[in-house]
Short mmCIF file of C-alpha atoms and ligand atoms in Angstrom, two decimals:
data_model
loop_
_atom_site.label_atom_id
_atom_site.label_comp_id
_atom_site.label_asym_id
_atom_site.label_seq_id
_atom_site.Cartn_x
_atom_site.Cartn_y
_atom_site.Cartn_z
CA MET A 1 -20.64 -2.18 -18.01
CA ILE A 2 -18.94 -5.50 -18.75
CA ARG A 3 -19.91 -7.92 -16.05
CA ALA A 4 -18.81 -11.51 -15.43
CA GLU A 5 -20.39 -13.72 -12.82
CA SER A 6 -19.13 -17.10 -11.67
CA LEU A 7 -17.21 -17.32 -14.91
CA CYS A 8 -15.31 -20.50 -15.68
CA VAL A 9 -13.18 -20.57 -18.81
CA GLY A 10 -10.83 -23.18 -20.15
CA TYR A 11 -9.74 -25.39 -22.96
CA GLU A 12 -11.29 -28.74 -23.91
CA LYS A 13 -13.47 -28.66 -20.82
CA ARG A 14 -10.48 -28.17 -18.52
CA ALA A 15 -11.20 -25.06 -16.48
CA VAL A 16 -8.28 -22.61 -16.33
CA VAL A 17 -10.20 -19.63 -14.93
CA ARG A 18 -12.59 -20.47 -12.15
CA ASP A 19 -15.45 -18.52 -10.55
CA ALA A 20 -14.43 -15.11 -11.80
CA ASP A 21 -16.66 -12.21 -10.80
CA LEU A 22 -15.74 -8.84 -12.21
CA GLN A 23 -17.01 -5.57 -13.60
CA ILE A 24 -15.49 -3.02 -15.92
CA ALA A 25 -17.29 0.28 -16.03
CA PRO A 26 -17.00 3.06 -18.59
CA GLY A 27 -14.42 5.64 -17.55
CA GLU A 28 -12.15 3.36 -15.56
CA VAL A 29 -8.90 1.55 -16.14
CA VAL A 30 -8.68 -1.85 -14.51
CA ALA A 31 -5.32 -3.62 -14.49
CA LEU A 32 -5.20 -7.40 -14.51
CA ILE A 33 -2.04 -8.67 -12.86
CA GLY A 34 -0.80 -12.08 -11.80
CA PRO A 35 2.02 -14.54 -12.37
CA ASN A 36 2.66 -16.19 -15.73
CA GLY A 37 0.15 -18.87 -16.57
CA SER A 38 -2.36 -17.71 -13.98
CA GLY A 39 -5.10 -17.34 -16.61
CA LYS A 40 -5.10 -13.64 -17.53
CA THR A 41 -5.12 -14.22 -21.29
CA THR A 42 -7.75 -16.93 -20.96
CA LEU A 43 -10.01 -14.56 -19.03
CA MET A 44 -9.41 -11.80 -21.59
CA ARG A 45 -10.35 -14.16 -24.42
CA ALA A 46 -13.65 -14.97 -22.76
CA LEU A 47 -14.39 -11.30 -22.14
CA ALA A 48 -13.51 -10.58 -25.77
CA ARG A 49 -15.83 -13.39 -26.85
CA THR A 50 -13.13 -15.26 -28.73
CA LEU A 51 -13.40 -18.17 -26.28
CA LEU A 52 -16.71 -19.52 -25.04
CA PRO A 53 -16.94 -19.85 -21.26
CA LEU A 54 -17.49 -23.29 -19.77
CA SER A 55 -20.03 -21.83 -17.37
CA GLY A 56 -21.10 -18.59 -15.74
CA THR A 57 -22.58 -15.45 -17.24
CA LEU A 58 -21.22 -12.55 -19.23
CA SER A 59 -23.14 -9.39 -19.92
CA LEU A 60 -22.50 -6.15 -21.72
CA ASP A 61 -24.45 -3.07 -20.69
CA GLY A 62 -27.07 -5.26 -19.04
CA ARG A 63 -27.60 -7.72 -21.93
CA PRO A 64 -26.10 -11.22 -22.10
CA TYR A 65 -23.19 -11.52 -24.52
CA ASN A 66 -24.99 -14.01 -26.74
CA GLU A 67 -27.73 -11.51 -27.55
CA TYR A 68 -25.23 -9.37 -29.44
CA PRO A 69 -24.59 -10.06 -33.13
CA PRO A 70 -20.81 -10.17 -33.76
CA THR A 71 -20.60 -6.78 -35.50
CA GLU A 72 -22.56 -5.02 -32.80
CA PHE A 73 -20.36 -6.63 -30.14
CA ALA A 74 -17.25 -5.51 -32.03
CA ARG A 75 -18.53 -1.94 -32.17
CA ARG A 76 -18.72 -1.98 -28.39
CA VAL A 77 -15.76 -4.08 -27.32
CA GLY A 78 -12.27 -3.75 -28.82
CA TYR A 79 -9.69 -6.44 -28.11
CA ALA A 80 -5.96 -6.27 -28.65
CA PRO A 81 -4.63 -9.80 -28.11
CA GLN A 82 -1.10 -10.49 -27.09
CA GLU A 83 -0.20 -12.61 -30.05
CA THR A 84 0.83 -11.14 -33.37
CA PRO A 85 -1.87 -11.17 -36.03
CA VAL A 86 -1.56 -14.09 -38.40
CA GLU A 87 -2.50 -11.95 -41.41
CA MET A 88 1.14 -11.49 -42.32
CA GLY A 89 0.44 -10.57 -45.94
CA PHE A 90 -1.24 -7.34 -44.87
CA ARG A 91 0.17 -3.90 -44.58
CA VAL A 92 -0.06 -1.91 -41.37
CA GLU A 93 -2.90 0.38 -42.41
CA GLU A 94 -4.89 -2.52 -43.89
CA LEU A 95 -4.75 -4.37 -40.61
CA VAL A 96 -5.79 -1.31 -38.65
CA MET A 97 -8.63 -0.74 -41.12
CA MET A 98 -9.98 -4.17 -40.10
CA GLY A 99 -10.94 -2.48 -36.88
CA ARG A 100 -13.37 -0.40 -38.93
CA TYR A 101 -15.21 -3.39 -40.43
CA PRO A 102 -17.90 -3.49 -37.73
CA HIS A 103 -18.75 0.10 -38.66
CA GLN A 104 -18.84 -0.41 -42.41
CA ARG A 105 -21.93 -1.29 -44.38
CA GLY A 106 -21.86 -4.06 -46.96
CA PHE A 107 -19.26 -3.70 -49.66
CA TRP A 108 -19.13 0.07 -49.80
CA GLY A 109 -15.62 0.03 -48.44
CA ALA A 110 -13.90 2.59 -46.31
CA THR A 111 -15.33 6.07 -45.96
CA ALA A 112 -13.37 9.25 -45.38
CA GLN A 113 -14.33 8.90 -41.73
CA ASP A 114 -12.85 5.39 -41.60
CA ASP A 115 -9.64 6.75 -43.10
CA ALA A 116 -9.53 9.51 -40.52
CA VAL A 117 -10.08 7.06 -37.63
CA VAL A 118 -7.33 4.76 -38.92
CA GLU A 119 -5.04 7.72 -39.28
CA SER A 120 -5.64 8.88 -35.75
CA ALA A 121 -5.25 5.32 -34.35
CA LEU A 122 -1.89 5.05 -36.13
CA GLU A 123 -0.89 8.40 -34.76
CA PHE A 124 -1.97 7.34 -31.29
CA VAL A 125 0.43 4.42 -31.32
CA GLY A 126 3.15 6.37 -33.18
CA LEU A 127 3.13 4.22 -36.32
CA SER A 128 1.96 6.65 -39.02
CA HIS A 129 5.35 6.48 -40.70
CA LEU A 130 5.09 2.70 -41.08
CA ARG A 131 1.57 2.62 -42.50
CA HIS A 132 2.63 0.99 -45.80
CA ARG A 133 5.00 -1.53 -44.23
CA LEU A 134 4.11 -5.26 -44.32
CA ILE A 135 3.24 -6.67 -40.90
CA SER A 136 5.89 -9.36 -41.41
CA GLN A 137 8.50 -6.61 -41.65
CA LEU A 138 7.76 -5.15 -38.23
CA SER A 139 9.46 -5.67 -34.90
CA GLY A 140 7.61 -7.31 -32.01
CA GLY A 141 6.90 -3.95 -30.37
CA GLU A 142 5.63 -2.44 -33.61
CA ARG A 143 3.31 -5.39 -34.24
CA GLN A 144 1.95 -5.00 -30.78
CA ARG A 145 1.22 -1.36 -31.44
CA VAL A 146 -0.56 -2.33 -34.66
CA ASN A 147 -2.77 -4.65 -32.61
CA LEU A 148 -3.59 -1.80 -30.32
CA ALA A 149 -4.28 0.57 -33.21
CA ARG A 150 -6.70 -1.95 -34.69
CA ALA A 151 -8.56 -2.19 -31.38
CA LEU A 152 -8.61 1.61 -31.08
CA ALA A 153 -9.96 1.96 -34.63
CA GLN A 154 -12.99 -0.01 -33.49
CA GLN A 155 -13.88 3.08 -31.42
CA ALA A 156 -15.42 0.78 -28.88
CA GLN A 157 -16.77 1.74 -25.50
CA TYR A 158 -14.63 -0.97 -23.88
CA LEU A 159 -11.08 -1.95 -24.59
CA LEU A 160 -9.52 -5.26 -23.58
CA LEU A 161 -5.75 -5.05 -23.92
CA ASP A 162 -3.65 -8.10 -23.30
CA GLU A 163 -0.11 -7.13 -22.34
CA PRO A 164 0.01 -4.15 -24.69
CA ASN A 165 3.37 -3.25 -23.18
CA ALA A 166 5.16 -6.55 -23.57
CA HIS A 167 7.56 -5.53 -26.33
CA LEU A 168 7.68 -1.81 -25.76
CA ASP A 169 10.56 0.24 -24.43
CA LEU A 170 10.13 2.44 -21.38
CA HIS A 171 9.23 5.56 -23.35
CA HIS A 172 6.56 3.80 -25.39
CA GLN A 173 5.15 2.02 -22.34
CA VAL A 174 4.60 5.23 -20.45
CA GLN A 175 3.39 7.08 -23.53
CA LEU A 176 0.89 4.38 -24.38
CA LEU A 177 -0.59 4.16 -20.93
CA SER A 178 -0.78 7.90 -20.37
CA ARG A 179 -2.48 8.39 -23.74
CA LEU A 180 -4.89 5.64 -22.86
CA ARG A 181 -5.71 7.42 -19.63
CA GLU A 182 -6.37 10.60 -21.62
CA GLN A 183 -8.84 8.67 -23.79
CA VAL A 184 -10.52 7.31 -20.71
CA ALA A 185 -10.92 10.82 -19.32
CA LYS A 186 -11.98 12.32 -22.65
CA ILE A 187 -14.48 9.80 -23.98
CA GLY A 188 -15.12 7.55 -21.02
CA VAL A 189 -13.98 4.22 -22.42
CA GLY A 190 -13.65 1.37 -19.93
CA VAL A 191 -10.31 -0.41 -20.15
CA LEU A 192 -9.17 -3.78 -18.90
CA VAL A 193 -5.44 -4.11 -19.41
CA SER A 194 -3.24 -6.99 -18.36
CA LEU A 195 0.17 -5.85 -17.21
CA HIS A 196 3.26 -7.54 -15.88
CA ASP A 197 4.72 -4.37 -14.54
CA LEU A 198 3.14 -3.79 -11.15
CA ASN A 199 4.36 -0.21 -11.03
CA LEU A 200 2.65 0.67 -14.28
CA ALA A 201 -0.51 -0.98 -12.99
CA SER A 202 -0.19 1.08 -9.83
CA GLU A 203 0.34 4.33 -11.70
CA TYR A 204 -2.29 4.01 -14.39
CA ALA A 205 -5.09 1.85 -13.07
CA ASP A 206 -8.03 2.90 -10.93
CA ARG A 207 -8.44 -0.68 -9.79
CA VAL A 208 -6.23 -3.73 -9.84
CA MET A 209 -7.38 -7.34 -10.11
CA LEU A 210 -4.92 -9.99 -9.02
CA MET A 211 -5.24 -13.41 -10.62
CA VAL A 212 -3.58 -16.46 -9.13
CA ASN A 213 -4.05 -20.02 -10.37
CA GLY A 214 -7.13 -19.08 -12.36
CA GLN A 215 -8.83 -17.17 -9.58
CA LEU A 216 -9.25 -13.48 -8.94
CA VAL A 217 -7.96 -13.36 -5.41
CA GLN A 218 -7.88 -9.61 -4.86
CA THR A 219 -9.63 -6.64 -6.42
CA GLY A 220 -9.20 -3.09 -5.19
CA THR A 221 -7.28 0.14 -5.51
CA PRO A 222 -3.54 -0.16 -6.16
CA ASN A 223 -2.98 0.70 -2.50
CA GLU A 224 -5.25 -2.11 -1.37
CA VAL A 225 -3.83 -4.81 -3.63
CA LEU A 226 -0.14 -3.96 -3.95
CA GLN A 227 0.80 -4.86 -0.42
CA PRO A 228 4.01 -6.67 0.51
CA ASP A 229 2.35 -9.64 2.22
CA ILE A 230 -0.10 -10.20 -0.66
CA LEU A 231 2.63 -9.89 -3.30
CA GLU A 232 5.07 -12.14 -1.47
CA GLU A 233 2.50 -14.88 -1.19
CA VAL A 234 1.62 -14.67 -4.87
CA TYR A 235 5.01 -14.05 -6.49
CA HIS A 236 7.10 -15.88 -3.86
CA THR A 237 9.35 -12.85 -3.73
CA PRO A 238 9.70 -10.39 -0.87
CA THR A 239 8.96 -6.83 -1.92
CA LEU A 240 9.47 -3.39 -0.55
CA VAL A 241 6.49 -1.14 -1.22
CA ARG A 242 6.97 2.61 -0.95
CA GLN A 243 4.94 5.57 -2.02
CA ASN A 244 5.79 7.33 -5.25
CA PRO A 245 6.67 10.79 -3.92
CA LEU A 246 5.12 12.46 -6.98
CA THR A 247 1.83 10.61 -7.28
CA GLY A 248 1.31 8.96 -3.92
CA LYS A 249 0.79 5.59 -5.66
CA PRO A 250 2.55 2.49 -4.35
CA LEU A 251 5.89 1.62 -5.90
CA VAL A 252 6.94 -2.00 -5.70
CA PHE A 253 10.56 -3.08 -5.45
CA PRO A 254 11.12 -6.82 -5.71
CA LEU A 255 13.85 -8.12 -3.44
CA ARG A 256 15.84 -11.30 -3.59
CA ALA A 257 14.85 -13.56 -0.72
CA GLU A 258 18.55 -14.18 -0.02
CA ILE A 259 19.18 -10.45 0.36
CA ILE A 260 17.77 -10.56 3.86
CA PRO A 261 20.50 -11.86 6.15
CA GLN A 262 19.42 -14.79 8.31
CA LEU A 263 21.06 -14.41 11.69
CA PRO A 264 21.47 -17.09 14.35
CA ALA A 265 19.74 -16.56 17.72
CA GLU A 266 23.13 -16.22 19.41
CA ALA A 267 24.17 -13.26 17.21
CA PRO A 268 24.55 -9.98 19.13
CA PHE A 269 21.45 -7.84 19.34
CA ALA A 270 21.41 -4.11 18.56
CA PHE A 271 18.46 -1.93 19.42
CA VAL A 272 18.18 0.98 17.00
CA VAL A 273 16.47 4.26 17.87
CA GLY A 274 15.59 5.92 14.59
CA GLY A 275 12.55 7.14 12.72
CA GLY A 276 11.69 8.98 9.53
CA GLY A 277 14.15 6.96 7.44
CA SER A 278 17.19 7.43 9.70
CA GLY A 279 16.95 3.83 10.88
CA THR A 280 16.67 2.51 7.33
CA GLU A 281 20.29 3.48 6.72
CA LEU A 282 21.34 1.31 9.65
CA PHE A 283 19.18 -1.81 9.70
CA TYR A 284 20.66 -3.54 6.69
CA PRO A 285 24.35 -2.67 7.29
CA LEU A 286 24.01 -3.82 10.90
CA MET A 287 22.43 -7.10 9.84
CA GLU A 288 25.10 -7.58 7.22
CA ALA A 289 27.68 -7.01 9.95
CA GLY A 290 26.13 -9.91 11.88
CA TRP A 291 23.82 -8.11 14.30
CA ARG A 292 20.26 -9.06 15.03
CA VAL A 293 18.31 -5.82 15.02
CA GLY A 294 15.35 -4.48 16.96
CA THR A 295 13.92 -1.01 16.70
CA GLY A 296 11.40 1.35 18.22
CA VAL A 297 9.47 3.22 19.14
CA LEU A 298 8.29 4.02 15.62
CA ASN A 299 4.98 5.36 14.46
CA LEU A 300 2.96 3.04 12.30
CA MET A 301 3.59 3.82 8.62
CA ASP A 302 6.90 5.51 9.36
CA THR A 303 9.37 4.72 6.56
CA ASP A 304 11.58 2.91 9.04
CA GLU A 305 8.66 0.83 10.21
CA GLU A 306 7.92 -0.43 6.69
CA VAL A 307 11.56 -1.19 5.98
CA ALA A 308 12.00 -2.95 9.33
CA ARG A 309 9.07 -5.21 8.52
CA THR A 310 10.42 -5.97 5.06
CA LEU A 311 13.67 -7.04 6.69
CA GLY A 312 11.73 -9.34 9.01
CA LEU A 313 12.32 -7.22 12.12
CA GLU A 314 9.53 -6.68 14.57
CA PRO A 315 9.53 -2.96 15.28
CA ILE A 316 7.87 -1.63 18.41
CA ILE A 317 5.22 0.71 17.15
CA GLU A 318 2.85 3.42 18.18
CA GLN A 319 -0.20 4.68 16.28
CA PRO A 320 0.49 7.29 13.57
CA PHE A 321 1.01 10.83 14.91
CA SER A 322 0.59 9.61 18.48
CA PRO A 323 3.01 10.26 21.32
CA ILE A 324 4.90 7.26 22.69
CA GLY A 325 2.59 5.53 25.17
CA GLU A 326 3.44 3.53 28.30
CA ALA A 327 3.09 0.09 26.78
CA SER A 328 5.37 0.69 23.79
CA PHE A 329 7.84 2.62 25.97
CA ALA A 330 8.07 -0.26 28.45
CA LYS A 331 8.54 -2.80 25.66
CA ALA A 332 11.24 -0.73 24.00
CA CYS A 333 13.01 -0.19 27.35
CA GLU A 334 13.05 -3.91 27.94
CA GLN A 335 14.59 -4.61 24.52
CA ALA A 336 17.09 -1.75 24.79
CA CYS A 337 18.20 -2.76 28.29
CA SER A 338 18.79 -6.36 27.28
CA ALA A 339 20.55 -5.48 23.98
CA HIS A 340 24.29 -5.86 23.39
CA ALA A 341 24.23 -2.31 22.08
CA VAL A 342 21.82 0.57 21.60
CA VAL A 343 22.39 2.62 18.47
CA VAL A 344 20.87 6.06 18.15
CA ALA A 345 20.52 7.13 14.53
CA ASP A 346 21.07 10.67 13.32
CA VAL A 347 17.42 11.52 13.92
CA PRO A 348 15.80 14.80 14.96
CA PHE A 349 14.04 14.84 18.33
CA GLY A 350 10.78 16.64 18.99
CA ASN A 351 8.15 16.29 21.66
CA GLY A 352 6.68 13.26 19.87
CA ASN A 353 9.79 11.08 20.09
CA LEU A 354 11.61 12.59 23.09
CA ARG A 355 10.76 9.49 25.11
CA ASN A 356 12.99 7.50 22.78
CA LEU A 357 15.93 9.42 24.25
CA GLU A 358 14.63 8.74 27.74
CA LEU A 359 14.71 5.04 26.99
CA VAL A 360 18.28 5.34 25.74
CA LEU A 361 19.20 6.98 29.04
CA HIS A 362 17.44 4.13 30.80
CA ALA A 363 19.46 1.56 28.88
CA CYS A 364 22.65 3.48 29.54
CA ARG A 365 21.96 3.40 33.27
CA ALA A 366 21.24 -0.31 33.02
CA GLY A 367 24.75 -0.77 31.62
CA THR A 368 23.92 -1.31 27.94
CA PRO A 369 26.63 0.15 25.68
CA VAL A 370 25.20 3.07 23.68
CA VAL A 371 26.55 4.40 20.40
CA LEU A 372 25.33 7.79 19.18
CA LEU A 373 25.58 8.46 15.46
CA GLU A 374 26.29 12.14 15.04
CA LEU A 375 26.58 13.07 11.37
CA ARG A 376 25.55 16.64 12.21
CA PRO A 377 25.68 18.43 15.56
CA PHE A 378 22.94 17.38 17.95
CA SER A 379 21.88 21.00 18.52
CA GLU A 380 20.68 21.10 14.87
CA ARG A 381 18.21 18.32 15.51
CA ASP A 382 16.82 19.33 18.86
CA TYR A 383 13.25 20.56 18.39
CA THR A 384 12.33 20.39 22.08
CA GLY A 385 13.72 23.70 23.24
CA GLY A 386 16.78 22.11 24.80
CA ARG A 387 15.27 19.17 26.68
CA ALA A 388 16.62 16.65 24.16
CA THR A 389 20.11 18.22 24.36
CA GLU A 390 20.01 17.86 28.12
CA LEU A 391 19.23 14.14 27.81
CA TRP A 392 21.92 13.80 25.14
CA HIS A 393 24.51 15.25 27.52
CA GLN A 394 23.40 12.92 30.32
CA ILE A 395 23.72 9.93 27.98
CA ARG A 396 27.19 11.04 26.90
CA ALA A 397 28.23 11.64 30.50
CA LEU A 398 27.33 8.01 31.26
CA GLY A 399 29.90 6.85 28.71
CA ALA A 400 28.02 6.60 25.41
CA GLN A 401 30.34 6.57 22.43
CA VAL A 402 29.92 8.92 19.50
CA ALA A 403 30.39 7.85 15.87
CA ARG A 404 30.84 10.63 13.30
CA SER A 405 30.32 8.37 10.26
CA TYR A 406 28.75 5.04 9.31
CA PRO A 407 32.11 3.24 9.02
CA GLU A 408 33.10 4.53 12.46
CA LEU A 409 29.80 3.29 13.87
CA LEU A 410 30.36 -0.18 12.41
CA GLU A 411 33.89 -0.23 13.78
CA ILE A 412 32.72 0.65 17.30
CA LEU A 413 30.03 -2.00 17.05
CA SER A 414 32.40 -4.69 15.89
CA ARG A 415 34.64 -3.91 18.87
CA LEU A 416 31.60 -4.15 21.14
CA ALA A 417 30.56 -7.44 19.59
CA ARG A 418 33.98 -8.92 20.29
CA GLN A 419 33.88 -7.71 23.90
CA THR A 420 30.28 -8.49 24.81
CA CYS A 421 29.31 -11.40 22.65
CA PRO A 422 32.31 -13.44 21.52
CA TYR A 423 30.27 -16.05 19.71
P1 LIG B 501 -1.46 -15.85 -18.40
O1 LIG B 501 -2.06 -14.96 -19.44
O2 LIG B 501 -1.81 -15.42 -17.01
O3 LIG B 501 0.01 -16.07 -18.56
P2 LIG B 501 -2.89 -17.97 -19.78
O4 LIG B 501 -4.32 -17.64 -19.74
O5 LIG B 501 -2.14 -17.69 -21.05
O6 LIG B 501 -2.15 -17.28 -18.53
O7 LIG B 501 -2.69 -19.50 -19.45
C1 LIG B 501 -3.31 -20.12 -18.35
C2 LIG B 501 -3.20 -21.62 -18.50
O8 LIG B 501 -3.95 -22.03 -19.63
C3 LIG B 501 -1.77 -22.11 -18.73
O9 LIG B 501 -1.60 -23.28 -17.99
C4 LIG B 501 -1.72 -22.37 -20.20
O10 LIG B 501 -0.82 -23.40 -20.49
C5 LIG B 501 -3.14 -22.80 -20.51
N1 LIG B 501 -3.51 -22.46 -21.90
C6 LIG B 501 -3.41 -21.26 -22.50
N2 LIG B 501 -3.85 -21.32 -23.77
C7 LIG B 501 -4.23 -22.61 -23.99
C8 LIG B 501 -4.79 -23.33 -25.12
N3 LIG B 501 -5.05 -22.70 -26.28
N4 LIG B 501 -5.06 -24.63 -24.95
C9 LIG B 501 -4.83 -25.27 -23.77
N5 LIG B 501 -4.31 -24.66 -22.68
C10 LIG B 501 -4.01 -23.34 -22.78
#
């Protein structure tokens, strides 16, 4: 295990990384993320023993770093720095062979085993065909892969990889990280990898450490760390976080702050009844059309709930998989009844959300204009044995308008806005 406690690292006595506590265990991939200049490289350098810490302790498998002679340390910890090696006069395979030095004795030179390890490291990074090329004649991405091959050739128990993806195209990024994961599973290396791409960190890391202004402010699973409020605070950018449907890992979409329309308090207010993603298709277009939007009742963690929060709405929510309770029903009724319009998305109704139709009926009776979006016949989305259809008919009988498409819905709403809220 690599362990750092109260680690402070910096340059000329100026601390850049402060009070870092961390562990990297064999068999895990830990991603180090954080904005530019937050201190990731500086921390890596200290862990790789190329930069002496200002204070704090560093240990490797229970022994302090300084008890390890350099060659023994290099046999255990491989480091692929971000910068290109300065040894420009070398050829690719010579540079990768340098990773074997800690394993070689005296001046006996490379053994057949060293050759085989270099070969497989070059294969790993897909550079076998460039083995005789001078480093100076490589592209940025190729040089980076040489760096990685050199670290791999060390056959160390721990790998510290600083932005190994920086110059790689999408194919090579994914290939590199998935191969690394295979190594982790096969021989139990422990990997610390700094990554800019939060989605790659999410997909490939067991744990994520978030560094901000020289401090590790969050450590946890991708799900724990890659949360919209945490990311917005750190990167000053709103994000939408969804689940990768294939892997269940969080997927982060950065948004422009300006993308979220800022609406004045006197703008008309639409209450949207949606759920399961049906509301998502309405929130943004309605806001763009100048409506303030409220929504409910949604279950916590419903897709619509997450999107509503990202857009700065305050959805009325109920616990996951729970029926709509009195408190949330009353709150939603209040909002719907005082809205300039209630919009019912093209959502299926079952016993769990039937009360949302009851609240629409309530609003209708209170005189709130209701617009029903009907992209497919209501009978196809009634899972209540007819009770929802009955409510639907009552709502229609009270004068609710039906829109058969999104443009028609927006048209009806703009008419309503002119009539009810001529601001
Ligand atoms: P990151 O890897 O997160 O982008 P770095 O560790 O490279 O961050 O940099 C953190 C801070 O340390 C920056 O302010 C940077 O300017 C400073 N820094 C990096 N390397 C040196 C150096 N060799 N000497 C002095 N300051 C440095």
